[in-house]
Amino acid sequence: MSLTRTTCPYCGVGCGVLAGADGTIKGDPDHPANFGRLCSKGTALGETIDLDGRLLNPKVNGQATDWDSALDLVARKFSEAIADHGPDSVAFYASGQLLTEDYYVANKLMKGFIGSANIDTNSRLCMASSVAGHKRAFGTDTVPGTYEDLEKADLIVLVGSNLAWCHPVLYQRIAAAKEVRPEMRVVNIDPRRTATTDLADTHLQIAPDGDVALFNGLLAHLADVGALDQEFTANHVNGLENTVQAARASAPTASGLTPSELAAFYALWAGTQKVVTIYSQGVNQSVCGTDKVNAILNCHLATGRIGKPGCGPFSVTGQPNAMGGREVGGLANMLANHLELDNADHRDAVQAFWDSPAICNAPGLKAVDLFQACADGKIKALWVMSTNPAVSLPDADGVAAAISKVPFVVTSDIMEKTDTNDLAHVLLPTTGWGEKDGTVTNSERRISRQRAFLPIPGAARPDWQIISDVATRMGFGSAFAFEKPADIFAEYVALDAATSQFPRDLDLSIFGDADYAALIPTQWPTNTRRFFADGQFYHPDGKARMIPVKAPTLTQTRFSLNTGRNRDQWHTMTRSGKSARLGAHLAEPYVEMHPDDAVAIGASPGDLITVESLYGHTILRALITPRAAAGQLFAPMHWTRQRSPSGLVNSMTASVTDPISGQPALKSGAVTAQVYKPKWFGFLACASTPATQTPYTAIARTQTGWQAELAGSKRPADWEAEVRALTGMADGIASVQTDMGSGTVRVAFTEGGVISALFFASPSPVVISRRTVVDLIGTDIATSDALAGRPAADMPDAGPTVCACFNVGRTTLLNAISQGAGSLAALGDKTCAGTNCGSCKPELTALLAEAQLPMAAE
Ligand code: SF4
């Protein structure tokens, strides 16, 4: 099987992948982002390329149609809206999943031909605060660091970043470097203890939004102890004195940390030259996200710890092509190629290059404002490209209602059923990962190719082609006569050359003569040039700016809700949710809660919790753990109405944004929590997709079909009928066992002598090995054994999955530890766990520590 060199479609690490049409997936040993490594999500990519659930034909109002009809309709509706209501009455909402070429064409159509800047992207949710902070400090949106800096640093400060789960290969690179140089120090600043914390020498359990106070305090300390770089700041930085003065006004303890924790951290920072500060959504997704970014940048600028190997601030992006989108102007407040939308010379140059009839002259609507404009009736035609805002935006139910108010909604997507597609008039089938061709840029500015290795299914088409076809039908054909992605990339590079008179960081000249087909991963501006090594920044005077920032006043709420990601899922699970292996890690929506809080609300492990805000409510499984700080809840954002209608976490998040970046604050919402008391709890494993009609449902793919966690508010009179309705099974022989005393119910369905569904219900949370039950589906085990939830003799219960690569469960690992496997290496030897992608290593370490505690106490 020949393998194609491509790039992972998940996170901003941008790992190189060798992929085959048979589903073979390997890490690319030659890609400088990962050198052959992959995380659990990347490793399972081969399990996500089937056509199950794919959108394969254009659809108008739910009916399949041909491309001409669909494209004619889209072009006509957008043209009519523009003619009747002006260019700002239409909008595109794009995605960091789009390739740079797709983004370039969408941005060109909206900003240069429609004449509006109403194109924003889900990257607004991911790194807009970093973009704004970079521009304030550097004059450009420049990420100065490289991944090698992480290995060369003597101190790595991770702020608001669960790198072990969200950028696992970067975590692995740091872990490997720390193994070689144990003197390397890692400080993890996070309100909760995460898998990343296990790598850290110090965990600073900061208060939500306490970052500005913390870094202002650091800057004041650096000034007090004479640790500022006087020469660097005198020659290359403006605003030092004002900024230090503003920093002194902050009380560092407002960060929630103790004076001794602060003193130790400040001394470590001041005493270490090679410091890299990595930050991610915990910094960006905040009402003061931009100020947090600048508070970090201020410390690096004040000490000259920037532009040198092993030094610098490092914003890591969540999406695979968030950086590419930034480069081509995929945000409503950018033009293209890092040119300024509010600069008339820049606008004129771009318009001249595009030879376009119009150019936007004011920023467009940022994501949250864009959907508010939909709610207000201002948007008459909306095109959502490869993203799912009805799930991923704050106040998701409000966003869904807003989309449903837009007179004409188009979505282009690979999947047919998504929460957003359900609201669209026109669905356009796009090519997915493995079928499309183009480029992406990772967090270290490295442009890599995504290459096709699969045939294009059904009538799907690449995004750039769909957008160009609509542009042509709107009368702009000559500017969109692209025949292939290479044509678009060439135009993108040519625009860069044509505007080189405007000083900025983006410089694509290295790609001028590049062979697009054979393009190797390449960093701009060059593979070797280090930004800011010469002390030159991009403000007109060539200096950087330190920005005085004020710590916010923190308000106390009974519970503060932090939202984020799981190790093995990606965004709204439309791709990663296809993999049974990945689904087995954490199979239902949950809320992490400190044990003291659980006691306070009367919650026990396995209970369901109603978490509620002013915006909406969810029902989530209680995960009671001291990893959460008291008063703080954490819930993952992956579950959709398709998978868990009551588990949609963004139903509860507020449409509150950073005033500068427009990035929503998704990390510290005020909520209440109480135990949800259903009349019954249930667990179902079956071959078919379960219905999601009970008040609490969470469905997940399994190796044998599907599973569902359930809870109902009314005890059914006929359990067989209930399970038939849940599974959609008309046939099959049912065996029902009811224990009137305990109130438990067990139902088995057999078809053709094999088990096709197993259902367990109880007045309290169902205690049974999910894995055992799931593994019984499709077997010919005796019904009585199946109803007992007993594993077959050759199928011992492995417990919940920890290692997704080798499907190693918690019970198997605990058994191995009790038999003497007392280290990661020994566990690996005995069970294979942790020996492939390594994403589970933090959990293995925690399991070893947990299992060894009682032994140590004995
Ligand atoms: Fe993909 Fe994992 Fe690499 Fe991110 S770290 S790019 S998800 S393989």
PDB file of N, CA and C in Angstrom, residues 280-362:
ATOM      1  N   SER A 280      -2.945  29.144  25.903  1.00  0.00           N
ATOM      2  CA  SER A 280      -3.975  28.672  24.988  1.00  0.00           C
ATOM      3  C   SER A 280      -5.335  29.193  25.450  1.00  0.00           C
ATOM      4  N   GLN A 281      -6.372  28.348  25.365  1.00  0.00           N
ATOM      5  CA  GLN A 281      -7.740  28.871  25.537  1.00  0.00           C
ATOM      6  C   GLN A 281      -8.012  29.433  26.941  1.00  0.00           C
ATOM      7  N   GLY A 282      -7.315  28.933  27.944  1.00  0.00           N
ATOM      8  CA  GLY A 282      -7.531  29.474  29.283  1.00  0.00           C
ATOM      9  C   GLY A 282      -7.163  30.942  29.369  1.00  0.00           C
ATOM     10  N   VAL A 283      -6.283  31.369  28.483  1.00  0.00           N
ATOM     11  CA  VAL A 283      -5.926  32.782  28.394  1.00  0.00           C
ATOM     12  C   VAL A 283      -6.869  33.492  27.422  1.00  0.00           C
ATOM     13  N   ASN A 284      -7.050  32.900  26.251  1.00  0.00           N
ATOM     14  CA  ASN A 284      -7.758  33.591  25.168  1.00  0.00           C
ATOM     15  C   ASN A 284      -9.263  33.722  25.401  1.00  0.00           C
ATOM     16  N   GLN A 285      -9.880  32.663  25.936  1.00  0.00           N
ATOM     17  CA  GLN A 285     -11.358  32.639  26.027  1.00  0.00           C
ATOM     18  C   GLN A 285     -11.812  33.329  27.315  1.00  0.00           C
ATOM     19  N   SER A 286     -11.711  34.638  27.317  1.00  0.00           N
ATOM     20  CA  SER A 286     -11.972  35.386  28.544  1.00  0.00           C
ATOM     21  C   SER A 286     -12.432  36.797  28.201  1.00  0.00           C
ATOM     22  N   VAL A 287     -13.146  37.414  29.125  1.00  0.00           N
ATOM     23  CA  VAL A 287     -13.540  38.824  28.919  1.00  0.00           C
ATOM     24  C   VAL A 287     -12.330  39.740  28.931  1.00  0.00           C
ATOM     25  N   CYS A 288     -11.212  39.241  29.470  1.00  0.00           N
ATOM     26  CA  CYS A 288      -9.992  40.066  29.458  1.00  0.00           C
ATOM     27  C   CYS A 288      -8.867  39.291  28.758  1.00  0.00           C
ATOM     28  N   GLY A 289      -9.233  38.501  27.737  1.00  0.00           N
ATOM     29  CA  GLY A 289      -8.251  37.642  27.056  1.00  0.00           C
ATOM     30  C   GLY A 289      -7.109  38.431  26.445  1.00  0.00           C
ATOM     31  N   THR A 290      -7.409  39.550  25.787  1.00  0.00           N
ATOM     32  CA  THR A 290      -6.353  40.324  25.130  1.00  0.00           C
ATOM     33  C   THR A 290      -5.414  40.905  26.188  1.00  0.00           C
ATOM     34  N   ASP A 291      -5.988  41.381  27.282  1.00  0.00           N
ATOM     35  CA  ASP A 291      -5.138  41.917  28.359  1.00  0.00           C
ATOM     36  C   ASP A 291      -4.268  40.812  28.963  1.00  0.00           C
ATOM     37  N   LYS A 292      -4.813  39.618  29.073  1.00  0.00           N
ATOM     38  CA  LYS A 292      -3.997  38.509  29.600  1.00  0.00           C
ATOM     39  C   LYS A 292      -2.802  38.258  28.675  1.00  0.00           C
ATOM     40  N   VAL A 293      -3.078  38.249  27.371  1.00  0.00           N
ATOM     41  CA  VAL A 293      -2.001  38.026  26.402  1.00  0.00           C
ATOM     42  C   VAL A 293      -0.931  39.095  26.576  1.00  0.00           C
ATOM     43  N   ASN A 294      -1.364  40.353  26.658  1.00  0.00           N
ATOM     44  CA  ASN A 294      -0.369  41.418  26.780  1.00  0.00           C
ATOM     45  C   ASN A 294       0.352  41.388  28.121  1.00  0.00           C
ATOM     46  N   ALA A 295      -0.333  40.943  29.173  1.00  0.00           N
ATOM     47  CA  ALA A 295       0.359  40.829  30.466  1.00  0.00           C
ATOM     48  C   ALA A 295       1.519  39.831  30.350  1.00  0.00           C
ATOM     49  N   ILE A 296       1.309  38.758  29.577  1.00  0.00           N
ATOM     50  CA  ILE A 296       2.386  37.773  29.357  1.00  0.00           C
ATOM     51  C   ILE A 296       3.474  38.369  28.468  1.00  0.00           C
ATOM     52  N   LEU A 297       3.046  38.971  27.344  1.00  0.00           N
ATOM     53  CA  LEU A 297       4.028  39.538  26.409  1.00  0.00           C
ATOM     54  C   LEU A 297       4.864  40.622  27.098  1.00  0.00           C
ATOM     55  N   ASN A 298       4.224  41.401  27.985  1.00  0.00           N
ATOM     56  CA  ASN A 298       4.960  42.469  28.690  1.00  0.00           C
ATOM     57  C   ASN A 298       6.186  41.907  29.416  1.00  0.00           C
ATOM     58  N   CYS A 299       6.003  40.765  30.068  1.00  0.00           N
ATOM     59  CA  CYS A 299       7.119  40.187  30.838  1.00  0.00           C
ATOM     60  C   CYS A 299       8.251  39.755  29.915  1.00  0.00           C
ATOM     61  N   HIS A 300       7.886  39.175  28.775  1.00  0.00           N
ATOM     62  CA  HIS A 300       8.936  38.744  27.841  1.00  0.00           C
ATOM     63  C   HIS A 300       9.642  39.949  27.215  1.00  0.00           C
ATOM     64  N   LEU A 301       8.871  40.993  26.880  1.00  0.00           N
ATOM     65  CA  LEU A 301       9.491  42.176  26.279  1.00  0.00           C
ATOM     66  C   LEU A 301      10.374  42.901  27.293  1.00  0.00           C
ATOM     67  N   ALA A 302       9.927  42.984  28.525  1.00  0.00           N
ATOM     68  CA  ALA A 302      10.683  43.727  29.536  1.00  0.00           C
ATOM     69  C   ALA A 302      12.015  43.083  29.863  1.00  0.00           C
ATOM     70  N   THR A 303      12.109  41.798  29.627  1.00  0.00           N
ATOM     71  CA  THR A 303      13.347  41.075  29.959  1.00  0.00           C
ATOM     72  C   THR A 303      14.127  40.650  28.711  1.00  0.00           C
ATOM     73  N   GLY A 304      13.629  41.052  27.545  1.00  0.00           N
ATOM     74  CA  GLY A 304      14.314  40.651  26.305  1.00  0.00           C
ATOM     75  C   GLY A 304      14.246  39.154  26.069  1.00  0.00           C
ATOM     76  N   ARG A 305      13.305  38.497  26.728  1.00  0.00           N
ATOM     77  CA  ARG A 305      13.202  37.035  26.545  1.00  0.00           C
ATOM     78  C   ARG A 305      12.271  36.743  25.373  1.00  0.00           C
ATOM     79  N   ILE A 306      12.744  37.139  24.225  1.00  0.00           N
ATOM     80  CA  ILE A 306      11.987  36.991  22.985  1.00  0.00           C
ATOM     81  C   ILE A 306      12.996  37.075  21.844  1.00  0.00           C
ATOM     82  N   GLY A 307      12.734  36.322  20.794  1.00  0.00           N
ATOM     83  CA  GLY A 307      13.628  36.385  19.635  1.00  0.00           C
ATOM     84  C   GLY A 307      14.924  35.634  19.818  1.00  0.00           C
ATOM     85  N   LYS A 308      14.967  34.768  20.830  1.00  0.00           N
ATOM     86  CA  LYS A 308      16.182  33.973  21.070  1.00  0.00           C
ATOM     87  C   LYS A 308      15.790  32.517  21.209  1.00  0.00           C
ATOM     88  N   PRO A 309      16.697  31.588  20.908  1.00  0.00           N
ATOM     89  CA  PRO A 309      16.369  30.171  21.066  1.00  0.00           C
ATOM     90  C   PRO A 309      15.965  29.856  22.507  1.00  0.00           C
ATOM     91  N   GLY A 310      14.900  29.077  22.669  1.00  0.00           N
ATOM     92  CA  GLY A 310      14.465  28.661  24.000  1.00  0.00           C
ATOM     93  C   GLY A 310      13.771  29.741  24.781  1.00  0.00           C
ATOM     94  N   CYS A 311      13.362  30.817  24.091  1.00  0.00           N
ATOM     95  CA  CYS A 311      12.746  31.960  24.771  1.00  0.00           C
ATOM     96  C   CYS A 311      11.501  32.404  24.040  1.00  0.00           C
ATOM     97  N   GLY A 312      10.553  32.959  24.784  1.00  0.00           N
ATOM     98  CA  GLY A 312       9.475  33.683  24.125  1.00  0.00           C
ATOM     99  C   GLY A 312       8.089  33.250  24.523  1.00  0.00           C
ATOM    100  N   PRO A 313       7.113  34.120  24.216  1.00  0.00           N
ATOM    101  CA  PRO A 313       5.717  33.761  24.406  1.00  0.00           C
ATOM    102  C   PRO A 313       5.273  32.880  23.251  1.00  0.00           C
ATOM    103  N   PHE A 314       4.368  31.941  23.508  1.00  0.00           N
ATOM    104  CA  PHE A 314       3.982  31.008  22.447  1.00  0.00           C
ATOM    105  C   PHE A 314       2.493  30.704  22.560  1.00  0.00           C
ATOM    106  N   SER A 315       1.731  31.293  21.671  1.00  0.00           N
ATOM    107  CA  SER A 315       0.298  31.002  21.603  1.00  0.00           C
ATOM    108  C   SER A 315       0.108  29.761  20.739  1.00  0.00           C
ATOM    109  N   VAL A 316      -0.455  28.699  21.307  1.00  0.00           N
ATOM    110  CA  VAL A 316      -0.706  27.496  20.485  1.00  0.00           C
ATOM    111  C   VAL A 316      -2.175  27.494  20.074  1.00  0.00           C
ATOM    112  N   THR A 317      -2.401  27.272  18.799  1.00  0.00           N
ATOM    113  CA  THR A 317      -3.747  27.377  18.249  1.00  0.00           C
ATOM    114  C   THR A 317      -4.468  26.046  18.336  1.00  0.00           C
ATOM    115  N   GLY A 318      -5.781  26.124  18.524  1.00  0.00           N
ATOM    116  CA  GLY A 318      -6.562  24.904  18.644  1.00  0.00           C
ATOM    117  C   GLY A 318      -6.778  24.213  17.322  1.00  0.00           C
ATOM    118  N   GLN A 319      -6.995  24.970  16.276  1.00  0.00           N
ATOM    119  CA  GLN A 319      -7.456  24.381  15.017  1.00  0.00           C
ATOM    120  C   GLN A 319      -6.310  24.077  14.060  1.00  0.00           C
ATOM    121  N   PRO A 320      -6.549  23.135  13.132  1.00  0.00           N
ATOM    122  CA  PRO A 320      -5.465  22.749  12.229  1.00  0.00           C
ATOM    123  C   PRO A 320      -5.016  23.872  11.318  1.00  0.00           C
ATOM    124  N   ASN A 321      -5.943  24.798  10.996  1.00  0.00           N
ATOM    125  CA  ASN A 321      -5.542  25.861  10.079  1.00  0.00           C
ATOM    126  C   ASN A 321      -5.993  27.230  10.575  1.00  0.00           C
ATOM    127  N   ALA A 322      -6.028  27.396  11.893  1.00  0.00           N
ATOM    128  CA  ALA A 322      -6.331  28.720  12.436  1.00  0.00           C
ATOM    129  C   ALA A 322      -5.305  29.723  11.921  1.00  0.00           C
ATOM    130  N   MET A 323      -4.053  29.297  11.852  1.00  0.00           N
ATOM    131  CA  MET A 323      -2.990  30.208  11.413  1.00  0.00           C
ATOM    132  C   MET A 323      -3.134  30.550   9.935  1.00  0.00           C
ATOM    133  N   GLY A 324      -3.474  29.572   9.112  1.00  0.00           N
ATOM    134  CA  GLY A 324      -3.671  29.840   7.679  1.00  0.00           C
ATOM    135  C   GLY A 324      -4.812  30.821   7.477  1.00  0.00           C
ATOM    136  N   GLY A 325      -5.866  30.662   8.261  1.00  0.00           N
ATOM    137  CA  GLY A 325      -6.999  31.581   8.171  1.00  0.00           C
ATOM    138  C   GLY A 325      -6.593  32.993   8.517  1.00  0.00           C
ATOM    139  N   ARG A 326      -5.752  33.120   9.554  1.00  0.00           N
ATOM    140  CA  ARG A 326      -5.256  34.447   9.936  1.00  0.00           C
ATOM    141  C   ARG A 326      -4.457  35.048   8.784  1.00  0.00           C
ATOM    142  N   GLU A 327      -3.655  34.214   8.136  1.00  0.00           N
ATOM    143  CA  GLU A 327      -2.768  34.717   7.083  1.00  0.00           C
ATOM    144  C   GLU A 327      -3.552  35.287   5.902  1.00  0.00           C
ATOM    145  N   VAL A 328      -4.634  34.609   5.518  1.00  0.00           N
ATOM    146  CA  VAL A 328      -5.362  35.074   4.330  1.00  0.00           C
ATOM    147  C   VAL A 328      -6.515  36.004   4.686  1.00  0.00           C
ATOM    148  N   GLY A 329      -6.606  36.406   5.948  1.00  0.00           N
ATOM    149  CA  GLY A 329      -7.626  37.394   6.318  1.00  0.00           C
ATOM    150  C   GLY A 329      -8.983  36.797   6.609  1.00  0.00           C
ATOM    151  N   GLY A 330      -8.999  35.612   7.187  1.00  0.00           N
ATOM    152  CA  GLY A 330     -10.279  34.947   7.440  1.00  0.00           C
ATOM    153  C   GLY A 330     -11.042  35.482   8.635  1.00  0.00           C
ATOM    154  N   LEU A 331     -10.576  36.533   9.251  1.00  0.00           N
ATOM    155  CA  LEU A 331     -11.309  37.144  10.359  1.00  0.00           C
ATOM    156  C   LEU A 331     -11.916  38.473   9.892  1.00  0.00           C
ATOM    157  N   ALA A 332     -13.040  38.851  10.512  1.00  0.00           N
ATOM    158  CA  ALA A 332     -13.814  40.003  10.039  1.00  0.00           C
ATOM    159  C   ALA A 332     -13.077  41.325  10.180  1.00  0.00           C
ATOM    160  N   ASN A 333     -12.003  41.345  10.975  1.00  0.00           N
ATOM    161  CA  ASN A 333     -11.274  42.595  11.167  1.00  0.00           C
ATOM    162  C   ASN A 333      -9.914  42.578  10.479  1.00  0.00           C
ATOM    163  N   MET A 334      -9.705  41.640   9.555  1.00  0.00           N
ATOM    164  CA  MET A 334      -8.435  41.578   8.828  1.00  0.00           C
ATOM    165  C   MET A 334      -8.713  41.706   7.335  1.00  0.00           C
ATOM    166  N   LEU A 335      -7.675  42.041   6.585  1.00  0.00           N
ATOM    167  CA  LEU A 335      -7.876  42.148   5.132  1.00  0.00           C
ATOM    168  C   LEU A 335      -7.426  40.845   4.476  1.00  0.00           C
ATOM    169  N   ALA A 336      -6.217  40.736   4.061  1.00  0.00           N
ATOM    170  CA  ALA A 336      -5.657  39.499   3.515  1.00  0.00           C
ATOM    171  C   ALA A 336      -4.154  39.633   3.658  1.00  0.00           C
ATOM    172  N   ASN A 337      -3.453  38.541   3.776  1.00  0.00           N
ATOM    173  CA  ASN A 337      -1.994  38.532   3.805  1.00  0.00           C
ATOM    174  C   ASN A 337      -1.420  39.471   4.877  1.00  0.00           C
ATOM    175  N   HIS A 338      -2.039  39.464   6.055  1.00  0.00           N
ATOM    176  CA  HIS A 338      -1.616  40.300   7.180  1.00  0.00           C
ATOM    177  C   HIS A 338      -1.634  41.786   6.833  1.00  0.00           C
ATOM    178  N   LEU A 339      -2.482  42.181   5.892  1.00  0.00           N
ATOM    179  CA  LEU A 339      -2.664  43.610   5.596  1.00  0.00           C
ATOM    180  C   LEU A 339      -3.823  44.142   6.434  1.00  0.00           C
ATOM    181  N   GLU A 340      -3.832  45.477   6.598  1.00  0.00           N
ATOM    182  CA  GLU A 340      -4.760  46.096   7.542  1.00  0.00           C
ATOM    183  C   GLU A 340      -6.035  46.545   6.850  1.00  0.00           C
ATOM    184  N   LEU A 341      -7.139  46.140   7.417  1.00  0.00           N
ATOM    185  CA  LEU A 341      -8.427  46.519   6.840  1.00  0.00           C
ATOM    186  C   LEU A 341      -8.701  48.008   7.004  1.00  0.00           C
ATOM    187  N   ASP A 342      -8.150  48.585   8.077  1.00  0.00           N
ATOM    188  CA  ASP A 342      -8.436  50.009   8.296  1.00  0.00           C
ATOM    189  C   ASP A 342      -7.372  50.919   7.679  1.00  0.00           C
ATOM    190  N   ASN A 343      -6.534  50.369   6.823  1.00  0.00           N
ATOM    191  CA  ASN A 343      -5.504  51.170   6.150  1.00  0.00           C
ATOM    192  C   ASN A 343      -5.900  51.314   4.675  1.00  0.00           C
ATOM    193  N   ALA A 344      -6.207  52.558   4.272  1.00  0.00           N
ATOM    194  CA  ALA A 344      -6.718  52.793   2.908  1.00  0.00           C
ATOM    195  C   ALA A 344      -5.706  52.366   1.846  1.00  0.00           C
ATOM    196  N   ASP A 345      -4.422  52.561   2.113  1.00  0.00           N
ATOM    197  CA  ASP A 345      -3.409  52.148   1.129  1.00  0.00           C
ATOM    198  C   ASP A 345      -3.420  50.636   0.954  1.00  0.00           C
ATOM    199  N   HIS A 346      -3.558  49.930   2.078  1.00  0.00           N
ATOM    200  CA  HIS A 346      -3.610  48.470   1.998  1.00  0.00           C
ATOM    201  C   HIS A 346      -4.847  48.030   1.202  1.00  0.00           C
ATOM    202  N   ARG A 347      -5.977  48.652   1.520  1.00  0.00           N
ATOM    203  CA  ARG A 347      -7.223  48.268   0.826  1.00  0.00           C
ATOM    204  C   ARG A 347      -7.090  48.529  -0.677  1.00  0.00           C
ATOM    205  N   ASP A 348      -6.531  49.686  -1.027  1.00  0.00           N
ATOM    206  CA  ASP A 348      -6.394  50.025  -2.447  1.00  0.00           C
ATOM    207  C   ASP A 348      -5.488  49.016  -3.151  1.00  0.00           C
ATOM    208  N   ALA A 349      -4.414  48.641  -2.467  1.00  0.00           N
ATOM    209  CA  ALA A 349      -3.469  47.703  -3.098  1.00  0.00           C
ATOM    210  C   ALA A 349      -4.115  46.338  -3.333  1.00  0.00           C
ATOM    211  N   VAL A 350      -4.874  45.887  -2.337  1.00  0.00           N
ATOM    212  CA  VAL A 350      -5.524  44.577  -2.492  1.00  0.00           C
ATOM    213  C   VAL A 350      -6.588  44.662  -3.587  1.00  0.00           C
ATOM    214  N   GLN A 351      -7.355  45.742  -3.584  1.00  0.00           N
ATOM    215  CA  GLN A 351      -8.399  45.873  -4.609  1.00  0.00           C
ATOM    216  C   GLN A 351      -7.775  45.926  -6.008  1.00  0.00           C
ATOM    217  N   ALA A 352      -6.668  46.647  -6.120  1.00  0.00           N
ATOM    218  CA  ALA A 352      -6.006  46.719  -7.427  1.00  0.00           C
ATOM    219  C   ALA A 352      -5.515  45.347  -7.853  1.00  0.00           C
ATOM    220  N   PHE A 353      -4.930  44.604  -6.907  1.00  0.00           N
ATOM    221  CA  PHE A 353      -4.411  43.277  -7.248  1.00  0.00           C
ATOM    222  C   PHE A 353      -5.552  42.344  -7.663  1.00  0.00           C
ATOM    223  N   TRP A 354      -6.643  42.418  -6.910  1.00  0.00           N
ATOM    224  CA  TRP A 354      -7.786  41.545  -7.238  1.00  0.00           C
ATOM    225  C   TRP A 354      -8.575  42.069  -8.449  1.00  0.00           C
ATOM    226  N   ASP A 355      -8.308  43.333  -8.800  1.00  0.00           N
ATOM    227  CA  ASP A 355      -9.086  43.985  -9.863  1.00  0.00           C
ATOM    228  C   ASP A 355     -10.575  43.816  -9.559  1.00  0.00           C
ATOM    229  N   SER A 356     -10.928  44.195  -8.359  1.00  0.00           N
ATOM    230  CA  SER A 356     -12.275  43.891  -7.879  1.00  0.00           C
ATOM    231  C   SER A 356     -13.165  45.127  -7.921  1.00  0.00           C
ATOM    232  N   PRO A 357     -14.453  44.915  -8.025  1.00  0.00           N
ATOM    233  CA  PRO A 357     -15.375  46.045  -8.134  1.00  0.00           C
ATOM    234  C   PRO A 357     -15.593  46.757  -6.800  1.00  0.00           C
ATOM    235  N   ALA A 358     -15.217  46.122  -5.711  1.00  0.00           N
ATOM    236  CA  ALA A 358     -15.495  46.703  -4.390  1.00  0.00           C
ATOM    237  C   ALA A 358     -14.387  46.281  -3.441  1.00  0.00           C
ATOM    238  N   ILE A 359     -14.319  46.942  -2.311  1.00  0.00           N
ATOM    239  CA  ILE A 359     -13.466  46.466  -1.222  1.00  0.00           C
ATOM    240  C   ILE A 359     -14.128  46.921   0.078  1.00  0.00           C
ATOM    241  N   CYS A 360     -14.180  46.041   1.017  1.00  0.00           N
ATOM    242  CA  CYS A 360     -14.805  46.412   2.287  1.00  0.00           C
ATOM    243  C   CYS A 360     -14.002  47.561   2.899  1.00  0.00           C
ATOM    244  N   ASN A 361     -14.652  48.476   3.574  1.00  0.00           N
ATOM    245  CA  ASN A 361     -13.890  49.576   4.184  1.00  0.00           C
ATOM    246  C   ASN A 361     -14.128  49.706   5.674  1.00  0.00           C
ATOM    247  N   ALA A 362     -14.732  48.689   6.259  1.00  0.00           N
ATOM    248  CA  ALA A 362     -14.932  48.701   7.723  1.00  0.00           C
ATOM    249  C   ALA A 362     -14.953  47.257   8.192  1.00  0.00           C
TER     250      ALA A 362
END
